[in-house]
JSON list of C-alpha atoms in Angstrom, two decimals:
[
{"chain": "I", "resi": 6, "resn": "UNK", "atom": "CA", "xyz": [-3.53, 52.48, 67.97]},
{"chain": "I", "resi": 7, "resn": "UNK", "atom": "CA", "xyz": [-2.20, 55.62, 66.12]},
{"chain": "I", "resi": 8, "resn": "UNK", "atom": "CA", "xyz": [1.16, 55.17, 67.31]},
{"chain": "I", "resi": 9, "resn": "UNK", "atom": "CA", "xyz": [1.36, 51.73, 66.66]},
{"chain": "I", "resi": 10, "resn": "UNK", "atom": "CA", "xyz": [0.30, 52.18, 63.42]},
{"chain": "I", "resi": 11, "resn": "UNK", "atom": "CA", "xyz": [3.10, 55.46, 62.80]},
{"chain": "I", "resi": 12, "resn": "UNK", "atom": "CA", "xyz": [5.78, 52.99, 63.91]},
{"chain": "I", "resi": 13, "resn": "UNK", "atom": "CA", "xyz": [5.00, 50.23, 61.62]},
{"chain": "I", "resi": 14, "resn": "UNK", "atom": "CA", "xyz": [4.35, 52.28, 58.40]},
{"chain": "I", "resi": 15, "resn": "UNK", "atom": "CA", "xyz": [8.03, 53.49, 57.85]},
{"chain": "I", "resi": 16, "resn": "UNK", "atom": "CA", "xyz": [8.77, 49.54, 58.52]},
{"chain": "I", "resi": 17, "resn": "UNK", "atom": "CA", "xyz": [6.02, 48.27, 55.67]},
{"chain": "I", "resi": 18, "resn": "UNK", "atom": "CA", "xyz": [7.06, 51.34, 53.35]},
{"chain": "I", "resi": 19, "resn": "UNK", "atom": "CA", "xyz": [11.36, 50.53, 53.89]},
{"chain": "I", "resi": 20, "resn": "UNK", "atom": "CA", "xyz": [10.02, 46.33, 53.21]},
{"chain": "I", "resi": 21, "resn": "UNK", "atom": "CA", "xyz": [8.05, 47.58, 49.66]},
{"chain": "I", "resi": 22, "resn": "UNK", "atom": "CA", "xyz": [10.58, 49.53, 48.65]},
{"chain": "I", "resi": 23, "resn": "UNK", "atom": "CA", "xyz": [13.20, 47.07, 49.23]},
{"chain": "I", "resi": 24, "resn": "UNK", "atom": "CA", "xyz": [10.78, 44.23, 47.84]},
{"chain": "I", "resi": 25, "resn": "UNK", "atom": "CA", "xyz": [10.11, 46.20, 44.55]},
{"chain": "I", "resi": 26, "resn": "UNK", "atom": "CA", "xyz": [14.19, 47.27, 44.17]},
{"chain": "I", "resi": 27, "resn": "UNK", "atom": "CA", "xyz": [15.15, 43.60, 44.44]},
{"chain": "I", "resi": 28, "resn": "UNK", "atom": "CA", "xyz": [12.48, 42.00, 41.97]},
{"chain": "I", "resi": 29, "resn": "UNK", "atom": "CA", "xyz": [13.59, 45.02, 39.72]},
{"chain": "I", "resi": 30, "resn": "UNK", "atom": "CA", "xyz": [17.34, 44.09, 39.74]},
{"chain": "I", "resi": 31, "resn": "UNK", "atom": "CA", "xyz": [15.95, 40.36, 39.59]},
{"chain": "I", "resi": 32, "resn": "UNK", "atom": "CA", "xyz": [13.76, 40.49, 36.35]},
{"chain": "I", "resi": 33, "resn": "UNK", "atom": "CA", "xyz": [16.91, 43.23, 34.97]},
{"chain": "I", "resi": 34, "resn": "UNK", "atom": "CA", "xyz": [19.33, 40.58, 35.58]},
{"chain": "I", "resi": 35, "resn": "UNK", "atom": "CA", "xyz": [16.47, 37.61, 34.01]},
{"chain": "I", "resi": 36, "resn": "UNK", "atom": "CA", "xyz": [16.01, 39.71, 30.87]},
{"chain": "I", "resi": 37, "resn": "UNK", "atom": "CA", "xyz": [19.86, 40.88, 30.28]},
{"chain": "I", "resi": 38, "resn": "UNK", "atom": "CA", "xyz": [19.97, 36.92, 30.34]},
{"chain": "I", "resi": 39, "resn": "UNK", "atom": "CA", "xyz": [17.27, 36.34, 28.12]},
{"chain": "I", "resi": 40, "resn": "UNK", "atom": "CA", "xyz": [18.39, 39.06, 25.41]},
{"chain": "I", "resi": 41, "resn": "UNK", "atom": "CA", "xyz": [22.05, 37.76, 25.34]},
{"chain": "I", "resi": 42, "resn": "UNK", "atom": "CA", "xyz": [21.48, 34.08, 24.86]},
{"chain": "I", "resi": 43, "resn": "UNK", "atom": "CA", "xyz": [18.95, 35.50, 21.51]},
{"chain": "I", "resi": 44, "resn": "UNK", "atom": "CA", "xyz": [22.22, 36.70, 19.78]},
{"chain": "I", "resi": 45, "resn": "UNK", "atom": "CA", "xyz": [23.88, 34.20, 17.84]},
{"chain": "I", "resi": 46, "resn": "UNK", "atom": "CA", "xyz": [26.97, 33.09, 19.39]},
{"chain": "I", "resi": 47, "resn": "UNK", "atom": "CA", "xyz": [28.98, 33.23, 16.03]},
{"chain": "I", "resi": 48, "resn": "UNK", "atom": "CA", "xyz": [28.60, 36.81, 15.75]},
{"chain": "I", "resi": 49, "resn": "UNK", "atom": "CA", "xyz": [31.44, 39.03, 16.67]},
{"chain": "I", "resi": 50, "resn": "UNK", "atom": "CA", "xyz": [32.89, 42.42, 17.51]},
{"chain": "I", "resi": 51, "resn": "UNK", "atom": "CA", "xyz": [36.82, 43.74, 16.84]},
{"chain": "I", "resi": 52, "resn": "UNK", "atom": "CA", "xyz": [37.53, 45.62, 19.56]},
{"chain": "I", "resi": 53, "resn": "UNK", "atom": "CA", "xyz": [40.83, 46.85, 20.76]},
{"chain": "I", "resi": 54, "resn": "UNK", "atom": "CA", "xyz": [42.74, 50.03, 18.71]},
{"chain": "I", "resi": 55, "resn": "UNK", "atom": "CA", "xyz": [42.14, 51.02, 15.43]},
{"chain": "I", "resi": 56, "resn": "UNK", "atom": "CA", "xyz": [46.18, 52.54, 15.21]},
{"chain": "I", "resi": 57, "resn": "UNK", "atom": "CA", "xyz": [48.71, 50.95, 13.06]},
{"chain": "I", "resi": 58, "resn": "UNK", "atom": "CA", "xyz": [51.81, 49.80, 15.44]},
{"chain": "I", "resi": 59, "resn": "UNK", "atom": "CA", "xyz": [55.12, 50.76, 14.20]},
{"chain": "I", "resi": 60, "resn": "UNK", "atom": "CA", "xyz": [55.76, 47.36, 12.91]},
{"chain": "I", "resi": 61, "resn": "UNK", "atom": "CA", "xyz": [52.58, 47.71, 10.75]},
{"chain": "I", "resi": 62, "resn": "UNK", "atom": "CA", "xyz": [50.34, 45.22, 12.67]},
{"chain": "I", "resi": 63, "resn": "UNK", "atom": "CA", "xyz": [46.76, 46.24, 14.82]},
{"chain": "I", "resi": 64, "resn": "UNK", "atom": "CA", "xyz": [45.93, 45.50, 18.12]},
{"chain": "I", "resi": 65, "resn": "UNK", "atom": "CA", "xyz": [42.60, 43.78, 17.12]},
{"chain": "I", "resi": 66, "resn": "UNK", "atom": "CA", "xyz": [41.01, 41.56, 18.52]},
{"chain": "I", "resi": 67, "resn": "UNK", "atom": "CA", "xyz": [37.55, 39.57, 18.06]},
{"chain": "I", "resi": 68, "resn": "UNK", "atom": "CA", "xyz": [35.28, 39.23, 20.76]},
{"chain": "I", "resi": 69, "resn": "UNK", "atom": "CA", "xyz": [31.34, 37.48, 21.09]},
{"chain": "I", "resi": 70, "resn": "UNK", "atom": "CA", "xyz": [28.93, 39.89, 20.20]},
{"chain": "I", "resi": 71, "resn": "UNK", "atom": "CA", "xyz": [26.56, 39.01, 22.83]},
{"chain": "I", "resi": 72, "resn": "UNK", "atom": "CA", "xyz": [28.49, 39.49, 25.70]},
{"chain": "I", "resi": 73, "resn": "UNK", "atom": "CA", "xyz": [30.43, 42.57, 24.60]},
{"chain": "I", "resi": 74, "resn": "UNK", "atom": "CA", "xyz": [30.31, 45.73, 26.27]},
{"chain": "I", "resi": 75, "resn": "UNK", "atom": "CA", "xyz": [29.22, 47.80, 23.15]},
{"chain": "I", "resi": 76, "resn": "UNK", "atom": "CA", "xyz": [26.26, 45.29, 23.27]},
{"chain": "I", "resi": 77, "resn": "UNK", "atom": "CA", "xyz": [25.78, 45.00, 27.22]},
{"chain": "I", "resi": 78, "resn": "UNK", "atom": "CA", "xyz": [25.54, 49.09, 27.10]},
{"chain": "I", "resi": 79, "resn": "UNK", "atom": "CA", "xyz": [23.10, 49.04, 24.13]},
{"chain": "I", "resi": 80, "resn": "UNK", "atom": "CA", "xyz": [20.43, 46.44, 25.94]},
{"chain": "I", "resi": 81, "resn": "UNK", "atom": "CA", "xyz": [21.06, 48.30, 29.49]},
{"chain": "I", "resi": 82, "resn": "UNK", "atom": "CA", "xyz": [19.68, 51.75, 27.74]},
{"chain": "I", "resi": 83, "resn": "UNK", "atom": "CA", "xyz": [16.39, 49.95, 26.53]},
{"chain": "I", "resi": 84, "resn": "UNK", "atom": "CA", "xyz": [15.60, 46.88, 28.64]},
{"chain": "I", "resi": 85, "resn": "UNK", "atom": "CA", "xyz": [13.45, 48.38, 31.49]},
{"chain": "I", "resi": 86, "resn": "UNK", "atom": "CA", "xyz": [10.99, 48.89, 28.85]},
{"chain": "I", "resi": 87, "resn": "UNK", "atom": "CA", "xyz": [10.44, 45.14, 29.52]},
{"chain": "I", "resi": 88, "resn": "UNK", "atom": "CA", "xyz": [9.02, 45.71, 33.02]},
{"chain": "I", "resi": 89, "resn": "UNK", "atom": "CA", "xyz": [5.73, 46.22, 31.38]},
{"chain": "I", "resi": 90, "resn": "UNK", "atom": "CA", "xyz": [5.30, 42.74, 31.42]},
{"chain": "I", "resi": 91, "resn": "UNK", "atom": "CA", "xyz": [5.82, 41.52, 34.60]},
{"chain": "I", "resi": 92, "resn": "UNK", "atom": "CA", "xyz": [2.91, 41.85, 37.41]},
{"chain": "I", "resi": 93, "resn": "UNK", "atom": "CA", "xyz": [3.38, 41.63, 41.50]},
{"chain": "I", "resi": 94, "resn": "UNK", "atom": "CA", "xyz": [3.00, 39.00, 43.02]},
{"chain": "I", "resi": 95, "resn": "UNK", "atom": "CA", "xyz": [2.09, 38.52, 47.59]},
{"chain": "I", "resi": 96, "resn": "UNK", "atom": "CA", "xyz": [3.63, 35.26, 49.24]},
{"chain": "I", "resi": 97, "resn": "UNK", "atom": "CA", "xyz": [0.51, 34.63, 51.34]},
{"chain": "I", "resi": 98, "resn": "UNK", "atom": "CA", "xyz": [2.50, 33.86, 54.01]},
{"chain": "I", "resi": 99, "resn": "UNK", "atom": "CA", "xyz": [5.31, 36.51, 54.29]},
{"chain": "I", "resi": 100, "resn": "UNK", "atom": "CA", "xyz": [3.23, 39.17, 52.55]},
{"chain": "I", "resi": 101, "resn": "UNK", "atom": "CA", "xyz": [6.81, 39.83, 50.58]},
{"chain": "I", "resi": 102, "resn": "UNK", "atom": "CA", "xyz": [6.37, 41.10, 47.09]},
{"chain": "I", "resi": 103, "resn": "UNK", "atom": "CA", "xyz": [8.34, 39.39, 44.14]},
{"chain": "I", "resi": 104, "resn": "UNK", "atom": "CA", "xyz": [7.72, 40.53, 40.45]},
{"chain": "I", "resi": 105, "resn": "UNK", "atom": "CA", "xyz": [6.65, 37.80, 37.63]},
{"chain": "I", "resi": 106, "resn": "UNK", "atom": "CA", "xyz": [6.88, 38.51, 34.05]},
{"chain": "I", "resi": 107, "resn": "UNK", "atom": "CA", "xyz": [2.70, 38.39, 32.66]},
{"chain": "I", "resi": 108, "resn": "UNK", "atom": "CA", "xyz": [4.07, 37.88, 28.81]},
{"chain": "I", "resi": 109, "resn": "UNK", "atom": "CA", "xyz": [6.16, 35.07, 27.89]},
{"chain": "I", "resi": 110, "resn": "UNK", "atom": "CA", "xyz": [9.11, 35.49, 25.69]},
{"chain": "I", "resi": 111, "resn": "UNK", "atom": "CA", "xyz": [7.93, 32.36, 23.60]},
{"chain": "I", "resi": 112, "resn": "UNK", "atom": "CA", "xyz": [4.13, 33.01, 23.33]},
{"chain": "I", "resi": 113, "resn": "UNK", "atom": "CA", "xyz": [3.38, 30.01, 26.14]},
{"chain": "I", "resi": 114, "resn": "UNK", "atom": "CA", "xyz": [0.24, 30.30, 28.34]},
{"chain": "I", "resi": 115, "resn": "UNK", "atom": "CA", "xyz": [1.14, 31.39, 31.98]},
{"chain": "I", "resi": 116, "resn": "UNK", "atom": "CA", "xyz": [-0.35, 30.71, 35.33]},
{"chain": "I", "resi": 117, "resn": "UNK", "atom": "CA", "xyz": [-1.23, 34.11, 36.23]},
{"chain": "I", "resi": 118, "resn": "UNK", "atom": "CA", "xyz": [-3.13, 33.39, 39.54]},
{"chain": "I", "resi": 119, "resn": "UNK", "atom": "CA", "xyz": [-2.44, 36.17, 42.40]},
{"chain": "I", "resi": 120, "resn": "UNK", "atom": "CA", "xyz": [-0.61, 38.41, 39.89]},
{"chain": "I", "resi": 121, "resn": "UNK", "atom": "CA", "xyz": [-1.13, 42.19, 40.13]},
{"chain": "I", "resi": 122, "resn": "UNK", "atom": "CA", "xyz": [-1.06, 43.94, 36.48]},
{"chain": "I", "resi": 123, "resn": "UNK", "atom": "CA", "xyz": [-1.36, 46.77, 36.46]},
{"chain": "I", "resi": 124, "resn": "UNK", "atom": "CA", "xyz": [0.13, 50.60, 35.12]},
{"chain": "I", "resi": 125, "resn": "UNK", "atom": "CA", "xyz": [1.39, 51.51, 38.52]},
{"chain": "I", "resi": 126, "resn": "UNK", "atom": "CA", "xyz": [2.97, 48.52, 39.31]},
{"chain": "I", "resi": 127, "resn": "UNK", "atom": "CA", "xyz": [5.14, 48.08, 35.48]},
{"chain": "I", "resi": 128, "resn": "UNK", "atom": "CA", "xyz": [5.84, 52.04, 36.14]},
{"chain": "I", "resi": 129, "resn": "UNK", "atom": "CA", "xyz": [7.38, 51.78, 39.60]},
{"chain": "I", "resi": 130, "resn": "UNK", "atom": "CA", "xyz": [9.31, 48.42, 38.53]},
{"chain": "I", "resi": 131, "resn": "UNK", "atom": "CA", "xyz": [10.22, 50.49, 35.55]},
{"chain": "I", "resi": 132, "resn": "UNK", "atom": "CA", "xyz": [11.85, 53.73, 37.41]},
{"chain": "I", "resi": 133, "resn": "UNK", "atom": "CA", "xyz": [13.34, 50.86, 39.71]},
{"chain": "I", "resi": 134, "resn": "UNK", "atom": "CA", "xyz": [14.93, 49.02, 36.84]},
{"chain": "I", "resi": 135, "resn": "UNK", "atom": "CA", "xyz": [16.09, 52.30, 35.35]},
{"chain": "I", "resi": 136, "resn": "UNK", "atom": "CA", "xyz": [17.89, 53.83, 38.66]},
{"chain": "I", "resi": 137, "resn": "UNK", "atom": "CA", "xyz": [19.37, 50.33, 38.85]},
{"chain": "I", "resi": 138, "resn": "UNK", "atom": "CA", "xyz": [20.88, 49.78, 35.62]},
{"chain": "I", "resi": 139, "resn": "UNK", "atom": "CA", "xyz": [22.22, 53.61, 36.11]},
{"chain": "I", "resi": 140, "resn": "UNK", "atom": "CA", "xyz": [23.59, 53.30, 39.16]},
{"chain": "I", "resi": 141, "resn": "UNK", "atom": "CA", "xyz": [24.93, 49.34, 38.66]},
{"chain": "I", "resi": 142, "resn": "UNK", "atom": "CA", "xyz": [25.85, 49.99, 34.92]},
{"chain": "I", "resi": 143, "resn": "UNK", "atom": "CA", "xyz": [29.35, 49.10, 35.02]},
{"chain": "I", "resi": 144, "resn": "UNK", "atom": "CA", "xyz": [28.97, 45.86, 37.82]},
{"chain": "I", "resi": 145, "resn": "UNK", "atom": "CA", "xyz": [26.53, 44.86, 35.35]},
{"chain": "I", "resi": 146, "resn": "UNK", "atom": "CA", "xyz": [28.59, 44.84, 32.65]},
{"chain": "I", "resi": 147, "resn": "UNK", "atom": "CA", "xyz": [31.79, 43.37, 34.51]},
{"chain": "I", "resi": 148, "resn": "UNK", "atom": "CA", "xyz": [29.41, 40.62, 35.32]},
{"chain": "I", "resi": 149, "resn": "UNK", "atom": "CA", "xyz": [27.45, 39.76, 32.14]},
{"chain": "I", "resi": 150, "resn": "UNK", "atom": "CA", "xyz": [30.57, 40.27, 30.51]},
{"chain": "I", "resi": 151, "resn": "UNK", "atom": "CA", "xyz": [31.22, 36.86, 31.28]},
{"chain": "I", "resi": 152, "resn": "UNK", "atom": "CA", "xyz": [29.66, 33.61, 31.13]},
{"chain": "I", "resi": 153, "resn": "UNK", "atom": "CA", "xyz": [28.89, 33.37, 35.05]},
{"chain": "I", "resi": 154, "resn": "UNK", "atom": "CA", "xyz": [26.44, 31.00, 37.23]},
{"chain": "I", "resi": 155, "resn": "UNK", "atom": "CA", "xyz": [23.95, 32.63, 39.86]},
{"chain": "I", "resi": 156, "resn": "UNK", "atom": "CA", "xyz": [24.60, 36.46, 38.17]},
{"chain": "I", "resi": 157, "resn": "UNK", "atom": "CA", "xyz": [21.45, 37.33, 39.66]},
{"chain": "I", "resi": 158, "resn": "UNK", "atom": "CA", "xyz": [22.09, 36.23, 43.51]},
{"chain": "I", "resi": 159, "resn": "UNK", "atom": "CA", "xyz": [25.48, 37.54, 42.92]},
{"chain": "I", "resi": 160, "resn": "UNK", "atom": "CA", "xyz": [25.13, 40.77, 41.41]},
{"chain": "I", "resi": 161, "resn": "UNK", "atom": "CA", "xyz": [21.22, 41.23, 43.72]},
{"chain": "I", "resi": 162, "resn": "UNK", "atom": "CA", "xyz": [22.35, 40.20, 46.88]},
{"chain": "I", "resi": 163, "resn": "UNK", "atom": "CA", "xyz": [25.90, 39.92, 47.48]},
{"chain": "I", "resi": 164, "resn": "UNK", "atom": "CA", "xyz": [27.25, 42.97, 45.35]},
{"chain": "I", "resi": 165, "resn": "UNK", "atom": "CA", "xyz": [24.69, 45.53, 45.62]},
{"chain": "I", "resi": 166, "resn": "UNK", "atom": "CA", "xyz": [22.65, 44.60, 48.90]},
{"chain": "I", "resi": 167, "resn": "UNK", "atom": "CA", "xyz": [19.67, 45.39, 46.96]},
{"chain": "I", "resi": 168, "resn": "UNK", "atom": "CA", "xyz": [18.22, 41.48, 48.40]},
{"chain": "I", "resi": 169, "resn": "UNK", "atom": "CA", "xyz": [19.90, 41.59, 51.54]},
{"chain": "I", "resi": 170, "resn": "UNK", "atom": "CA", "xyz": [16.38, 41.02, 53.07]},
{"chain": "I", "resi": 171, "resn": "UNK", "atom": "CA", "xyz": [16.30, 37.35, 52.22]},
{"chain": "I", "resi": 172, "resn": "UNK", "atom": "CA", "xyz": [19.42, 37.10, 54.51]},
{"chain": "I", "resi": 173, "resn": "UNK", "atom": "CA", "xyz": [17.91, 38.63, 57.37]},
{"chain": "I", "resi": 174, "resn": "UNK", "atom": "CA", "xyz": [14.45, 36.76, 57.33]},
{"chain": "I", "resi": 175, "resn": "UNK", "atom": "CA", "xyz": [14.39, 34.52, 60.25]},
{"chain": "I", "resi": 176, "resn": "UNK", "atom": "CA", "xyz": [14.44, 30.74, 58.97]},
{"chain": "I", "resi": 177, "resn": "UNK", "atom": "CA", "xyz": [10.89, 30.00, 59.81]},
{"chain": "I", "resi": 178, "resn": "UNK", "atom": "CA", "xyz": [9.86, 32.17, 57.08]},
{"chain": "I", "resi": 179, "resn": "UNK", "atom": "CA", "xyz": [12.86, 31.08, 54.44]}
]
């Protein structure tokens, strides 16, 4: 029974970890979302160079606000302080973890049945967010940059690998 046991713990520990780093890049990905569709979509940023050309004119241009890098950069240094409000919750079934925010942005009541809160749950979803935004800052960025559909598949799955378990899980359990 011992051994048995020793071989399946590295498999359960590799599955949480890999459970908690994709709902981490998930709810990143669902709250870089969130935060850019808040900003007004008039609002604007001149980037390009600041030096006068020799004819006189500035390579200037205006770019949305809300999907600008200067922005992107500034939400990626503070938004894994939003992982505090999200809980864990089990598929029954698959005994997979996914993380579901606890606090809705609007103030709505939320079905909160089979959610985990607690501190060590929002601080390991935390480090995971943080490690991820470091290491994934600039595919972030490329990809929020821009208006894009499925960012979080995309970006979760297909770019980083950090969901490849939902393509491995035999299709009884998808």
């Amino acid at each position: 029974l011992a051994m048995a046991l020793a071989a399946l713990l590295p498999a359960a520990c590799a599955r949480r970890s890999q459970d908690l780093h994709c709902g981490a890049c998930r709810a990143l990905v669902d709250e870089l979302e969130w935060e850019i569709a808040q900003v007004d979509p008039r609002k604007t940023i001149q980037m390009g160079s600041f030096r006068i050309n020799p004819d006189g004119s500035q390579s200037v241009v205006e770019v949305p606000y809300a999907r600008s890098e200067a922005h992107l950069t500034e939400l990626l240094e503070r938004v894994c302080e939003k992982m505090k409000e999200y809980g864990e919750k089990v598929d029954p079934s698959t005994h997979r973890k996914s993380y579901v925010r606890v606090i809705s942005h609007d103030g709505t009541k939320m079905d909160l049945s089979g959610v985990k809160i607690d501190g060590d749950v929002a601080s390991s979803l935390k480090f995971a967010c943080e490690s991820i935004a470091e290491e994934y800052e600039d595919e972030l960025i490329e990809f929020l940059s821009h208006e894009a559909d499925n960012v979080k598949d995309r970006l979760c799955s297909k770019r980083t690998d950090l969901c490849d378990h939902a393509l491995h899980i035999p299709h009884d359990e998808l």
